[in-house]
Each structure stands twice: as C-alpha cells, then as structure tokens.
Amino acid sequence: DRLTLAARLRGGWLEAVAGDPDDVPPERRFYAGGGGSVRGYDYNSIYPLERDLLGLTPGGQGLVEGSFEARWRFGARLGAVAFVDAGTAFDDWADVGDVAIGVGVGARYDLGFAPLRVDIAVPLDDEFASNDYALYISIGQAF
C-alpha cells in the first residue's frame, strides 16, 4: 500500500486511593508533550500550569491525546509522513478542551526491521511552546 492512514487516541484519569489527588507525587501524574505524545512541544511540558503558580506538584489528574498521520511509501525503503497531534493534561473536566496542537512532516527510511523516523513539528499553542519547532529522530513509527 502506498498510503496508510493511522490514528491514535490515549487517555487516563487519576484517582487517589486515599487522600487528596493533589498529594499524588509528580512522577505519577499525567503530562503531554514530546516525541511520543504531542510533537512540537518539549517532553512533559503540557499540564495545568496554574499548579506551578499555586505551589502544587506539577502534572495533571487527567490526560487526553490524539494523533493522525498520513504515511506515503515511495519505492521499497523511502517514505514521507504528514501529521497532527493534539493533547492536554488537566485537573478539571471543564478544561479538557484546552488542547495543545502540533503539526509537522517527516521522512521514513525502512531499515528492514523498523523505519528510521525523522520528523519536524511546529507547536500551534504559545502557552506551552518553548521553541518555534522541534526535531525528532528515532526508530519505529510514532504509534
């Protein structure tokens, strides 16, 4: 097949077994951003930033992410991709619509066991973006 359309959805919600969810340590909370999440943004940079202002641990109580890719093959080993990623980490379901979006293009080279992936992505949300673009190089599809 010369064209493959691929999509991914991911989500989660954190509930503390005992106590307040704000007491859950940051490494157990949700974050979005980075090469396996919302490309164009720094790793784990998307979460409710008001938590920092309030002196609370970073990270969200919930996570919603989605990605869409159009993948083209040119010959036996070369390919290209166009993609859009969107996601957010949040504490309140009312904020689930406040998503960060990244768009980009990439090249693929089939190594035989997995593709070599080179992607460049641009963040569309200034609130979470720290750079004008991000470059990702890895082995294997994004999803």
Tab-separated table of C-alpha atoms in Angstrom:
chain	number	residue	atom	x	y	z
A	1	ASP	CA	0.000	0.000	0.000
A	2	ARG	CA	1.362	3.390	-0.970
A	3	LEU	CA	-0.786	5.366	1.501
A	4	THR	CA	-1.537	4.434	5.091
A	5	LEU	CA	-3.763	6.499	7.367
A	6	ALA	CA	-3.073	5.957	11.056
A	7	ALA	CA	-4.725	7.353	14.176
A	8	ARG	CA	-4.193	7.012	17.910
A	9	LEU	CA	-6.183	8.009	20.994
A	10	ARG	CA	-4.897	7.875	24.560
A	11	GLY	CA	-6.451	8.953	27.809
A	12	GLY	CA	-6.399	8.472	31.524
A	13	TRP	CA	-7.745	9.732	34.819
A	14	LEU	CA	-6.028	9.652	38.204
A	15	GLU	CA	-7.895	8.989	41.437
A	16	ALA	CA	-6.135	8.826	44.785
A	17	VAL	CA	-6.947	5.626	46.691
A	18	ALA	CA	-6.801	7.577	49.933
A	19	GLY	CA	-6.369	11.292	50.482
A	20	ASP	CA	-6.338	14.169	48.039
A	21	PRO	CA	-5.313	13.720	44.364
A	22	ASP	CA	-3.084	16.807	44.799
A	23	ASP	CA	-0.924	14.699	47.140
A	24	VAL	CA	-0.050	12.231	44.354
A	25	PRO	CA	3.661	12.689	43.514
A	26	PRO	CA	4.577	14.355	40.203
A	27	GLU	CA	6.031	11.186	38.666
A	28	ARG	CA	2.593	9.527	38.983
A	29	ARG	CA	0.651	12.418	37.409
A	30	PHE	CA	-0.167	12.965	33.711
A	31	TYR	CA	1.786	15.103	31.241
A	32	ALA	CA	1.646	15.615	27.482
A	33	GLY	CA	4.269	16.803	25.025
A	34	GLY	CA	7.251	15.288	23.234
A	35	GLY	CA	8.011	12.761	20.521
A	36	GLY	CA	5.643	10.066	21.812
A	37	SER	CA	2.871	12.479	22.660
A	38	VAL	CA	2.266	15.934	21.153
A	39	ARG	CA	5.187	16.596	18.812
A	40	GLY	CA	6.398	20.184	18.619
A	41	TYR	CA	6.449	20.617	22.400
A	42	ASP	CA	9.086	19.747	24.988
A	43	TYR	CA	8.779	16.418	26.777
A	44	ASN	CA	6.127	16.566	29.555
A	45	SER	CA	5.667	20.334	29.125
A	46	ILE	CA	1.863	20.274	28.760
A	47	TYR	CA	-0.014	20.212	32.071
A	48	PRO	CA	-2.097	22.693	34.118
A	49	LEU	CA	0.461	25.493	34.536
A	50	GLU	CA	-1.621	27.135	37.272
A	51	ARG	CA	-0.412	24.294	39.518
A	52	ASP	CA	3.055	25.899	39.454
A	53	LEU	CA	1.610	29.271	40.493
A	54	LEU	CA	-0.313	27.646	43.357
A	55	GLY	CA	2.751	25.767	44.611
A	56	LEU	CA	1.214	22.370	43.820
A	57	THR	CA	3.067	19.407	42.337
A	58	PRO	CA	3.207	19.577	38.520
A	59	GLY	CA	1.205	17.275	36.286
A	60	GLY	CA	-2.457	16.742	35.615
A	61	GLN	CA	-5.118	14.493	37.046
A	62	GLY	CA	-6.369	13.582	33.568
A	63	LEU	CA	-4.929	13.115	30.075
A	64	VAL	CA	-6.417	13.170	26.579
A	65	GLU	CA	-4.261	12.794	23.450
A	66	GLY	CA	-4.873	12.060	19.804
A	67	SER	CA	-2.745	11.803	16.679
A	68	PHE	CA	-3.388	11.399	12.979
A	69	GLU	CA	-0.772	10.519	10.351
A	70	ALA	CA	-0.864	10.120	6.589
A	71	ARG	CA	2.079	7.878	5.602
A	72	TRP	CA	3.238	7.554	1.985
A	73	ARG	CA	5.716	4.984	0.635
A	74	PHE	CA	7.971	5.745	-2.310
A	75	GLY	CA	9.607	2.554	-3.517
A	76	ALA	CA	10.852	-0.208	-1.262
A	77	ARG	CA	12.512	1.838	1.506
A	78	LEU	CA	11.597	5.542	1.388
A	79	GLY	CA	8.528	7.232	2.802
A	80	ALA	CA	7.076	10.516	3.985
A	81	VAL	CA	4.506	11.476	6.587
A	82	ALA	CA	2.295	14.440	7.473
A	83	PHE	CA	0.824	14.530	10.967
A	84	VAL	CA	-1.207	16.415	13.534
A	85	ASP	CA	-1.018	15.699	17.270
A	86	ALA	CA	-3.246	17.167	19.971
A	87	GLY	CA	-3.370	16.676	23.702
A	88	THR	CA	-3.742	18.072	27.169
A	89	ALA	CA	-3.226	17.128	30.779
A	90	PHE	CA	-5.830	18.664	33.080
A	91	ASP	CA	-7.283	18.690	36.594
A	92	ASP	CA	-10.871	19.621	35.751
A	93	TRP	CA	-13.025	18.071	33.011
A	94	ALA	CA	-14.097	21.607	32.066
A	95	ASP	CA	-10.515	22.191	30.821
A	96	VAL	CA	-10.311	19.091	28.621
A	97	GLY	CA	-10.985	21.213	25.511
A	98	ASP	CA	-7.898	23.379	26.120
A	99	VAL	CA	-5.622	21.243	23.930
A	100	ALA	CA	-2.164	21.927	22.559
A	101	ILE	CA	-1.759	21.094	18.859
A	102	GLY	CA	1.401	20.279	16.935
A	103	VAL	CA	1.680	19.725	13.176
A	104	GLY	CA	4.548	18.524	11.060
A	105	VAL	CA	6.105	16.412	8.361
A	106	GLY	CA	8.655	13.647	8.371
A	107	ALA	CA	10.750	11.246	6.347
A	108	ARG	CA	10.991	7.481	6.761
A	109	TYR	CA	13.671	5.007	5.715
A	110	ASP	CA	12.855	1.313	6.114
A	111	LEU	CA	15.749	-0.396	7.912
A	112	GLY	CA	14.193	-3.816	7.345
A	113	PHE	CA	13.131	-4.341	10.967
A	114	ALA	CA	11.651	-0.858	11.584
A	115	PRO	CA	11.619	2.570	9.952
A	116	LEU	CA	14.168	5.261	10.751
A	117	ARG	CA	11.997	8.267	11.552
A	118	VAL	CA	12.961	11.940	11.153
A	119	ASP	CA	10.141	14.373	11.999
A	120	ILE	CA	9.954	18.139	12.297
A	121	ALA	CA	6.981	19.584	14.178
A	122	VAL	CA	5.667	23.063	14.889
A	123	PRO	CA	3.677	23.881	18.042
A	124	LEU	CA	0.485	25.882	17.457
A	125	ASP	CA	-0.172	26.850	21.101
A	126	ASP	CA	2.093	29.565	22.536
A	127	GLU	CA	1.098	28.801	26.141
A	128	PHE	CA	3.125	25.570	26.245
A	129	ALA	CA	5.633	26.130	23.412
A	130	SER	CA	9.229	26.949	24.260
A	131	ASN	CA	10.636	26.689	20.703
A	132	ASP	CA	9.481	27.501	17.178
A	133	TYR	CA	9.893	23.865	16.097
A	134	ALA	CA	11.176	20.505	17.311
A	135	LEU	CA	13.175	17.813	15.501
A	136	TYR	CA	12.744	14.121	16.351
A	137	ILE	CA	14.939	11.244	15.189
A	138	SER	CA	14.059	7.716	16.254
A	139	ILE	CA	13.493	4.147	15.136
A	140	GLY	CA	9.944	2.838	14.772
A	141	GLN	CA	6.662	4.523	13.963
A	142	ALA	CA	5.346	7.191	16.339
A	143	PHE	CA	2.457	4.786	17.052
